[in-house]
Short mmCIF file of C-alpha atoms in Angstrom, two decimals:
data_model
loop_
_atom_site.label_atom_id
_atom_site.label_comp_id
_atom_site.label_asym_id
_atom_site.label_seq_id
_atom_site.Cartn_x
_atom_site.Cartn_y
_atom_site.Cartn_z
CA MET B 176 24.14 -44.24 2.59
CA LYS B 177 21.44 -46.20 0.22
CA ARG B 178 18.91 -44.20 -1.72
CA PRO B 179 15.07 -43.91 -1.50
CA CYS B 180 14.02 -46.16 -2.90
CA GLY B 181 10.94 -44.39 -4.19
CA PRO B 182 10.99 -40.98 -6.68
CA LEU B 183 11.78 -37.53 -4.76
CA ASP B 184 8.66 -35.25 -3.94
CA ILE B 185 10.28 -32.48 -2.98
CA ILE B 186 7.21 -30.23 -3.99
CA SER B 187 5.18 -31.01 -1.82
CA ASP B 188 7.66 -31.12 1.10
CA LEU B 189 8.59 -27.03 0.33
CA PRO B 190 6.76 -24.56 3.08
CA ASN B 191 3.54 -23.96 3.21
CA ASN B 192 3.22 -20.61 1.88
CA ILE B 193 5.85 -21.21 -1.29
CA ILE B 194 3.20 -23.84 -2.31
CA GLU B 195 0.44 -21.77 -1.58
CA ASN B 196 1.65 -19.10 -3.84
CA ILE B 197 2.44 -21.00 -6.86
CA LEU B 198 -1.13 -22.64 -7.01
CA MET B 199 -2.62 -19.09 -6.80
CA ARG B 200 -0.65 -18.45 -10.22
CA LEU B 201 -2.06 -21.10 -11.28
CA PRO B 202 -6.40 -21.40 -13.01
CA ILE B 203 -8.60 -21.99 -10.42
CA CYS B 204 -9.08 -25.65 -12.72
CA ASP B 205 -5.44 -25.99 -12.24
CA ALA B 206 -5.56 -25.41 -8.74
CA VAL B 207 -8.11 -28.04 -8.41
CA GLY B 208 -6.40 -30.18 -10.55
CA THR B 209 -3.62 -30.72 -8.38
CA SER B 210 -6.32 -32.90 -5.08
CA ILE B 211 -5.56 -35.41 -7.48
CA LEU B 212 -1.63 -35.58 -7.22
CA SER B 213 -1.56 -36.60 -3.46
CA LYS B 214 -3.02 -36.79 -0.23
CA LYS B 215 -1.42 -34.33 1.01
CA TRP B 216 -2.55 -32.33 -1.78
CA ARG B 217 -5.89 -33.07 -1.31
CA TYR B 218 -6.89 -30.80 0.47
CA LYS B 219 -4.25 -27.64 0.01
CA TRP B 220 -6.81 -26.12 -2.74
CA LEU B 221 -9.25 -25.61 -0.58
CA THR B 222 -7.15 -22.68 1.41
CA LEU B 223 -6.69 -20.29 -1.17
CA PRO B 224 -6.84 -16.73 -0.05
CA HIS B 225 -7.43 -15.52 -4.15
CA LEU B 226 -9.55 -16.23 -5.92
CA VAL B 227 -10.11 -16.11 -9.93
CA ILE B 228 -12.36 -17.21 -12.68
CA ASP B 229 -11.69 -15.99 -15.84
CA ASN B 230 -12.61 -16.02 -19.30
CA ALA B 231 -10.15 -18.80 -19.39
CA LEU B 232 -11.84 -21.04 -17.34
CA GLY B 233 -14.47 -20.68 -19.42
CA LYS B 234 -13.91 -21.38 -22.76
CA LYS B 235 -12.20 -24.80 -20.75
CA LEU B 236 -16.09 -25.66 -19.93
CA LEU B 237 -18.31 -23.34 -22.37
CA GLY B 238 -15.99 -25.62 -25.21
CA ARG B 239 -17.10 -29.20 -24.40
CA GLN B 240 -20.48 -29.18 -25.08
CA GLN B 241 -23.78 -26.56 -25.18
CA SER B 242 -25.21 -28.00 -21.42
CA ALA B 243 -21.43 -25.87 -19.65
CA LYS B 244 -22.71 -22.81 -18.76
CA ASN B 245 -24.74 -25.16 -16.28
CA GLU B 246 -21.10 -26.91 -14.71
CA LEU B 247 -19.21 -23.53 -14.66
CA VAL B 248 -22.33 -22.50 -12.92
CA SER B 249 -21.93 -25.94 -10.21
CA ALA B 250 -17.53 -25.74 -10.72
CA VAL B 251 -18.19 -21.89 -8.79
CA TYR B 252 -20.79 -22.99 -6.72
CA GLN B 253 -18.68 -26.10 -5.44
CA VAL B 254 -14.93 -23.81 -4.73
CA LEU B 255 -17.35 -21.52 -3.04
CA LEU B 256 -18.31 -23.47 -0.72
CA LEU B 257 -15.46 -26.18 0.27
CA HIS B 258 -13.10 -23.41 0.34
CA LYS B 259 -12.14 -22.61 4.20
CA GLY B 260 -10.99 -20.02 5.78
CA PRO B 261 -9.69 -16.66 4.10
CA ILE B 262 -10.66 -15.26 1.29
CA VAL B 263 -9.30 -11.45 0.44
CA LYS B 264 -9.49 -11.58 -4.11
CA PHE B 265 -11.51 -12.06 -5.54
CA VAL B 266 -12.10 -12.50 -9.36
CA LEU B 267 -15.16 -13.23 -11.42
CA GLU B 268 -14.57 -12.23 -15.40
CA VAL B 269 -16.76 -14.42 -17.17
CA ASP B 270 -18.60 -12.48 -20.68
CA GLU B 271 -21.17 -16.08 -20.98
CA LEU B 272 -22.65 -15.39 -17.61
CA GLU B 273 -25.69 -14.28 -17.52
CA SER B 274 -27.13 -15.56 -14.22
CA TYR B 275 -28.25 -12.70 -12.56
CA SER B 276 -29.41 -14.92 -8.93
CA ASP B 277 -26.07 -16.97 -9.26
CA ILE B 278 -23.91 -13.73 -9.43
CA ASP B 279 -25.88 -12.06 -6.45
CA HIS B 280 -25.36 -15.40 -4.28
CA TRP B 281 -22.04 -15.29 -4.81
CA ILE B 282 -21.31 -12.22 -3.27
CA ASN B 283 -23.68 -12.68 -0.74
CA PHE B 284 -21.35 -15.72 0.78
CA LEU B 285 -18.51 -13.25 -0.05
CA SER B 286 -19.69 -10.55 1.86
CA ASN B 287 -19.26 -12.69 5.07
CA HIS B 288 -15.26 -12.07 4.46
CA ASP B 289 -13.10 -9.74 4.34
CA ILE B 290 -12.75 -9.68 0.29
CA GLN B 291 -10.17 -7.13 -0.11
CA GLU B 292 -9.86 -7.18 -3.77
CA PHE B 293 -13.10 -7.73 -5.87
CA THR B 294 -13.72 -8.00 -9.68
CA LEU B 295 -16.53 -8.19 -11.99
CA SER B 296 -16.56 -7.72 -15.41
CA ARG B 297 -19.55 -8.26 -17.40
CA ALA B 298 -20.18 -8.43 -21.31
CA LYS B 299 -22.54 -4.98 -21.54
CA THR B 300 -25.70 -7.10 -22.83
CA GLU B 301 -27.63 -5.82 -19.67
CA HIS B 302 -26.07 -3.98 -17.17
CA TYR B 303 -26.00 -6.58 -13.36
CA LYS B 304 -27.63 -4.34 -10.91
CA LEU B 305 -24.52 -5.23 -8.32
CA PRO B 306 -27.41 -6.74 -5.09
CA SER B 307 -27.32 -4.64 -1.71
CA TYR B 308 -24.94 -6.86 0.32
CA PHE B 309 -21.74 -6.09 -2.41
CA PHE B 310 -21.94 -2.69 -1.10
CA THR B 311 -21.42 -3.92 2.51
CA PHE B 312 -17.76 -4.91 1.34
CA LEU B 313 -15.88 -2.93 3.58
CA HIS B 314 -12.18 -4.03 3.87
CA LEU B 315 -11.82 -4.02 0.30
CA ARG B 316 -8.64 -1.91 -1.19
CA HIS B 317 -8.92 -2.46 -4.99
CA LEU B 318 -12.61 -2.73 -6.61
CA LYS B 319 -12.26 -2.80 -10.38
CA LEU B 320 -16.15 -3.12 -12.66
CA ARG B 321 -17.46 -3.80 -14.93
CA GLY B 322 -20.69 -4.36 -17.10
CA CYS B 323 -22.54 -2.77 -13.66
CA ALA B 324 -25.75 -0.47 -12.76
CA PHE B 325 -23.84 0.91 -9.23
CA ARG B 326 -26.73 1.86 -7.31
CA PRO B 327 -25.88 1.90 -4.18
CA PRO B 328 -28.15 1.62 -0.50
CA PRO B 329 -29.31 4.99 1.33
CA ARG B 330 -27.27 3.58 3.99
CA PHE B 331 -23.70 3.38 2.44
CA LYS B 332 -20.91 5.16 3.43
CA GLY B 333 -18.21 4.38 0.92
CA PHE B 334 -15.65 2.43 0.60
CA SER B 335 -12.89 3.74 3.53
CA LYS B 336 -9.58 1.60 2.87
CA LEU B 337 -9.98 1.73 -1.27
CA ILE B 338 -6.76 2.48 -3.00
CA SER B 339 -7.56 1.61 -6.54
CA LEU B 340 -10.87 1.63 -8.64
CA GLN B 341 -11.32 0.93 -12.52
CA LEU B 342 -15.43 1.26 -13.52
CA GLU B 343 -15.71 0.79 -17.15
CA ASP B 344 -19.60 0.98 -18.88
CA ILE B 345 -20.81 1.37 -14.84
CA LEU B 346 -24.54 2.44 -15.24
CA MET B 347 -24.40 5.60 -12.54
CA ASP B 348 -25.13 9.29 -12.61
CA ALA B 349 -23.41 11.92 -11.73
CA GLU B 350 -24.27 12.89 -8.23
CA THR B 351 -23.51 8.95 -7.57
CA PHE B 352 -19.80 8.65 -9.27
CA GLY B 353 -18.92 11.72 -6.84
CA SER B 354 -19.81 10.72 -3.64
CA LEU B 355 -18.09 7.53 -4.25
CA ILE B 356 -15.22 9.11 -5.04
CA SER B 357 -15.50 11.70 -1.15
CA SER B 358 -16.27 8.61 0.77
CA CYS B 359 -12.15 6.80 -0.39
CA PRO B 360 -10.10 9.08 1.37
CA LEU B 361 -7.48 6.51 0.66
CA LEU B 362 -8.24 6.79 -3.03
CA GLU B 363 -5.03 6.76 -5.46
CA GLN B 364 -5.89 5.37 -8.53
CA LEU B 365 -9.15 6.00 -10.55
CA THR B 366 -10.16 5.31 -13.68
CA VAL B 367 -13.37 5.43 -15.81
CA SER B 368 -14.40 4.27 -19.27
CA GLY B 369 -17.75 4.33 -20.52
CA TYR B 370 -20.24 5.98 -22.77
CA ILE B 371 -22.81 7.69 -20.58
CA PRO B 372 -22.39 10.96 -20.78
CA TYR B 373 -22.12 13.17 -17.72
CA ASP B 374 -23.40 16.34 -17.50
CA SER B 375 -20.40 17.34 -14.97
CA LEU B 376 -18.09 15.38 -13.42
CA GLU B 377 -16.99 15.81 -10.08
CA ILE B 378 -13.56 14.26 -8.39
CA SER B 379 -12.61 15.07 -4.75
CA ALA B 380 -10.35 13.15 -3.46
CA PRO B 381 -7.31 13.86 -1.29
CA ASN B 382 -4.66 11.18 -1.86
CA LEU B 383 -5.45 10.75 -5.82
CA LYS B 384 -2.12 10.35 -7.79
CA SER B 385 -3.71 9.01 -10.69
CA PHE B 386 -5.71 9.45 -12.53
CA SER B 387 -7.87 8.13 -16.33
CA PHE B 388 -11.14 8.67 -17.89
CA THR B 389 -12.44 7.75 -21.12
CA GLY B 390 -16.22 8.93 -21.73
CA ASP B 391 -18.07 11.96 -22.18
CA PHE B 392 -18.48 15.21 -19.36
CA GLY B 393 -20.23 19.02 -20.03
CA SER B 394 -17.84 19.88 -17.09
CA ILE B 395 -14.96 18.83 -15.26
CA CYS B 396 -14.40 20.15 -11.59
CA PHE B 397 -11.11 18.10 -9.12
CA LYS B 398 -11.67 19.61 -5.60
CA ASN B 399 -8.87 18.77 -3.61
CA THR B 400 -6.51 17.03 -5.83
CA LEU B 401 -3.83 18.06 -4.02
CA LEU B 402 -1.63 14.58 -5.08
CA LEU B 403 -2.71 13.80 -8.65
CA ALA B 404 0.50 13.72 -10.40
CA GLU B 405 -0.92 12.22 -13.81
CA VAL B 406 -3.87 13.17 -15.80
CA THR B 407 -5.19 11.36 -18.74
CA VAL B 408 -8.63 12.40 -20.32
CA ALA B 409 -9.78 11.42 -23.13
CA LEU B 410 -13.11 13.19 -24.60
CA CYS B 411 -15.55 11.66 -27.13
CA ARG B 412 -16.94 15.09 -28.06
CA VAL B 413 -17.24 18.35 -26.43
CA ASN B 414 -20.68 19.38 -25.47
CA LYS B 415 -21.43 23.03 -27.64
CA ASN B 416 -24.38 23.17 -25.87
CA VAL B 417 -22.35 24.02 -21.87
CA LYS B 418 -21.85 27.61 -21.99
CA HIS B 419 -18.25 28.23 -20.61
CA GLN B 420 -18.16 31.89 -18.93
CA SER B 421 -14.46 31.37 -17.39
CA SER B 422 -11.26 29.56 -18.92
CA ASN B 423 -11.74 26.32 -19.01
CA LEU B 424 -7.93 25.65 -18.74
CA ILE B 425 -7.20 28.61 -16.07
CA LYS B 426 -9.93 26.01 -14.05
CA ILE B 427 -8.33 23.06 -14.82
CA GLY B 428 -4.24 24.04 -14.18
CA ARG B 429 -5.30 26.01 -10.61
CA SER B 430 -7.01 22.49 -9.25
CA LEU B 431 -3.93 20.18 -10.86
CA PRO B 432 -0.99 21.89 -9.61
CA ALA B 433 1.24 18.87 -8.33
CA VAL B 434 0.57 17.08 -12.13
CA GLU B 435 3.80 15.53 -13.18
CA LYS B 436 2.26 13.62 -16.42
CA LEU B 437 -1.17 15.56 -18.77
CA TYR B 438 -2.31 13.51 -21.65
CA LEU B 439 -5.31 15.03 -23.58
CA GLU B 440 -6.78 12.86 -25.65
CA GLY B 441 -10.11 12.80 -28.24
CA TYR B 442 -11.68 16.21 -27.61
CA PHE B 443 -9.93 17.52 -24.47
CA LEU B 444 -8.19 20.07 -25.35
CA GLU B 445 -11.11 21.66 -27.67
CA PHE B 446 -12.49 21.95 -24.63
CA LEU B 447 -9.42 23.50 -22.47
CA ALA B 448 -9.20 25.86 -25.11
CA LEU B 449 -13.39 27.02 -24.12
CA GLY B 450 -13.36 30.53 -22.86
CA ASN B 451 -10.84 32.75 -22.68
CA VAL B 452 -7.30 31.32 -23.14
CA PRO B 453 -4.82 33.15 -21.27
CA LYS B 454 -1.07 34.03 -23.13
CA ARG B 455 0.19 32.59 -19.72
CA LEU B 456 -1.89 30.88 -17.36
CA PRO B 457 -2.05 32.22 -13.55
CA ILE B 458 -0.31 29.65 -12.04
CA LEU B 459 2.26 27.70 -14.02
CA PHE B 460 2.99 23.87 -14.26
CA ASN B 461 6.25 23.82 -12.19
CA ASN B 462 5.80 19.93 -11.51
CA LEU B 463 4.18 19.01 -15.58
CA LYS B 464 8.02 16.88 -17.65
CA VAL B 465 5.64 14.60 -19.60
CA LEU B 466 2.97 16.77 -22.49
CA HIS B 467 1.06 15.11 -25.10
CA LEU B 468 -2.11 16.20 -26.70
CA ASP B 469 -3.88 14.23 -29.20
CA GLU B 470 -5.65 15.05 -32.47
CA MET B 471 -3.88 18.87 -31.78
CA ASP B 472 -6.25 20.65 -34.27
CA PHE B 473 -2.99 22.96 -36.32
CA SER B 474 -6.97 24.50 -37.97
CA ASN B 475 -7.97 25.31 -35.25
CA LEU B 476 -6.35 29.20 -33.82
CA ASP B 477 -7.75 28.75 -30.47
CA GLU B 478 -6.14 25.33 -29.63
CA ILE B 479 -3.18 26.50 -30.72
CA LEU B 480 -3.50 29.07 -28.55
CA CYS B 481 -4.23 26.75 -25.52
CA SER B 482 -1.12 24.31 -26.31
CA LEU B 483 1.28 26.50 -26.20
CA CYS B 484 -0.01 28.15 -23.12
CA LEU B 485 0.20 24.38 -21.35
CA ILE B 486 3.41 24.56 -23.18
CA THR B 487 5.31 28.01 -22.09
CA SER B 488 3.58 27.74 -18.98
CA SER B 489 5.07 24.53 -18.19
CA PRO B 490 9.17 25.16 -17.44
CA ASN B 491 10.20 22.30 -15.95
CA LEU B 492 8.61 20.03 -19.18
CA GLU B 493 10.99 16.83 -20.98
CA GLU B 494 8.85 15.71 -22.79
CA LEU B 495 6.49 16.23 -25.84
CA ARG B 496 4.24 14.09 -27.99
CA VAL B 497 1.30 16.11 -30.45
CA VAL B 498 -0.15 14.42 -33.30
CA ALA B 499 -1.09 16.72 -35.43
CA TYR B 500 -4.77 16.48 -37.31
CA ALA B 501 -4.83 19.32 -39.85
CA GLY B 502 -8.73 20.20 -39.99
CA ASP B 503 -10.42 23.59 -41.96
CA ILE B 504 -11.46 25.30 -39.47
CA ALA B 505 -9.71 28.24 -40.31
CA ARG B 506 -6.65 28.46 -41.50
CA ASP B 507 -5.98 31.57 -42.80
CA ALA B 508 -6.28 33.28 -38.97
CA VAL B 509 -4.15 30.34 -38.67
CA VAL B 510 -1.31 31.34 -40.49
CA GLU B 511 -0.97 35.38 -39.91
CA TYR B 512 -0.60 33.91 -36.82
CA PHE B 513 1.74 32.79 -36.82
CA GLY B 514 3.02 35.49 -39.05
CA THR B 515 2.30 38.14 -36.59
CA GLN B 516 3.49 37.12 -33.13
CA ASN B 517 7.32 37.00 -32.51
CA LEU B 518 7.49 33.43 -30.59
CA SER B 519 11.48 33.63 -29.85
CA HIS B 520 11.28 35.22 -26.35
CA HIS B 521 9.51 31.68 -25.06
CA SER B 522 12.70 29.65 -23.80
CA LEU B 523 12.09 25.58 -23.24
CA LYS B 524 14.23 25.29 -21.13
CA ARG B 525 13.98 21.70 -19.89
CA LEU B 526 12.60 20.05 -23.13
CA GLN B 527 14.86 17.80 -24.71
CA LYS B 528 12.54 14.86 -26.46
CA VAL B 529 9.49 15.51 -28.64
CA LYS B 530 7.44 13.19 -31.70
CA MET B 531 5.24 14.50 -33.97
CA GLU B 532 3.28 12.99 -35.23
CA GLU B 533 0.70 12.32 -38.80
CA ILE B 534 2.75 16.20 -39.55
CA SER B 535 1.75 16.74 -43.51
CA ASN B 536 3.64 20.24 -45.21
CA PHE B 537 0.36 22.35 -44.03
CA GLU B 538 2.35 25.54 -42.44
CA PRO B 539 1.13 25.72 -39.15
CA GLU B 540 2.16 22.81 -38.20
CA LEU B 541 5.92 23.28 -39.71
CA GLU B 542 5.78 26.91 -37.84
CA PHE B 543 4.99 25.65 -34.29
CA ILE B 544 7.57 22.80 -35.11
CA LYS B 545 9.78 25.75 -35.67
CA PHE B 546 8.65 27.69 -32.39
CA ILE B 547 10.20 24.11 -30.46
CA LEU B 548 13.51 23.40 -32.04
CA ALA B 549 13.96 28.09 -31.88
CA SER B 550 13.38 28.07 -28.29
CA SER B 551 14.35 24.34 -26.83
CA PRO B 552 18.55 24.60 -25.78
CA SER B 553 17.90 21.35 -24.17
CA LEU B 554 16.33 19.10 -26.73
CA GLU B 555 18.22 16.09 -27.67
CA GLU B 556 15.56 14.52 -29.93
CA MET B 557 12.49 15.31 -32.58
CA GLU B 558 11.41 12.57 -34.10
CA VAL B 559 8.22 14.06 -37.14
CA LEU B 560 6.59 11.10 -38.87
CA ARG B 561 4.50 12.58 -41.53
CA SER B 562 0.91 11.26 -42.57
CA GLU B 563 0.62 9.20 -44.49
CA ASP B 564 -1.73 11.47 -47.48
CA THR B 565 2.12 13.11 -47.27
CA VAL B 566 4.22 12.05 -50.52
CA GLY B 567 6.69 13.44 -53.47
CA GLU B 568 7.24 16.66 -53.33
CA ASP B 569 4.51 17.45 -50.76
CA GLU B 570 7.54 15.24 -48.52
CA ARG B 571 10.81 16.54 -50.12
CA LYS B 572 8.98 20.26 -49.04
CA MET B 573 9.02 19.47 -46.09
CA TRP B 574 12.12 17.89 -44.94
CA LYS B 575 14.19 20.04 -46.63
CA GLU B 576 12.14 22.95 -45.07
CA LEU B 577 12.36 21.02 -41.28
CA MET B 578 16.14 20.85 -41.90
CA ARG B 579 16.23 25.09 -42.40
CA PHE B 580 15.19 25.44 -38.92
CA ARG B 581 17.76 26.82 -36.64
CA ARG B 582 17.80 24.90 -33.76
CA ALA B 583 18.27 26.59 -29.87
CA SER B 584 20.66 23.06 -29.25
CA PRO B 585 23.71 22.44 -30.85
CA LYS B 586 23.21 18.63 -30.11
CA ALA B 587 18.73 17.85 -30.83
CA GLU B 588 18.94 15.98 -33.93
CA VAL B 589 15.74 15.85 -36.00
CA ILE B 590 14.97 12.27 -37.39
CA TYR B 591 12.35 11.58 -40.34
CA LEU B 592 10.22 8.84 -39.80
CA GLN B 593 7.79 7.96 -42.99
#
């Protein structure tokens, strides 16, 4: 049997769906470049349902010459105008792009397609106001916006098919935010970050499973969030002007019955400690398995009481991480509390792994560790990472003290790390 005279073109003979899959994994400029390979490849890229214009493409074009910004804009127009077939995903992440009118035109063009995934990310020199036709993307399932002004027209009824939403540095008032979230009934993942303060934040989403927030608010309210399993809140500051008549911790506890992972970062623990902190929550966190407490101030008695309430109200807690902060608010009151309270009646039956970070030779921190070791019969491992300023004699005293503490679990291992 004779061999073919020319080289075998195995890739061109692959099924169209596989070729399309390969092209979608390439940067758009490389996908367009495949058109010169052969006649078979000339029009392959024109039907790609996913178009990604990102910083990698921007650097490739803008790195050549000063006039390349026009070349980048022309390239986007060319890709859109030559495209044939549906576009279900469009990503525009080019920080150097400054022409708002061109972005308006591209969004207008895309409004004629059933876009399911849309990303618009800009460096925040000036917020880009989303045009009215953006709000006609009614088939959206995944949306990511950065550096935009979100001001929907009065007739906007939300994105009824949206599953995930990521907002970063977005200009939007609290009322519009609350209305947007409540008008996305299928929303499962919500991420919000930026430093635009909200007086009051309301989250109402019946299918929400994951929520992450970084920023400022005076108060936060979860409504109809019975499926919410993972919550991360990094509060940048506590608004001292907002009065809290009742316990923030109780209000949050009642609205998050399904939470499994809870990450309290920044000043959120201090926020939860406002109001009267109970010894035990009226409704337990029965599903909570992972709890992270960041910047826990061991000189603040209210924060310690709030943390202990959270921990002892979570009967199925398996993993605990604490990043300590040794302030000087009321050290004597904290030391006195640990000296007078008997915490031995608490049992953290399922706690298996604990990580304590930034630990110094500060008595309240050591008393907290002592409580955890004595109350956790299933504990397997506790990592203790000392703070940078705990050295020499202080470090030796702390290590000696840790080794003296009683352990409820015979298999508990204390690992001391510098």
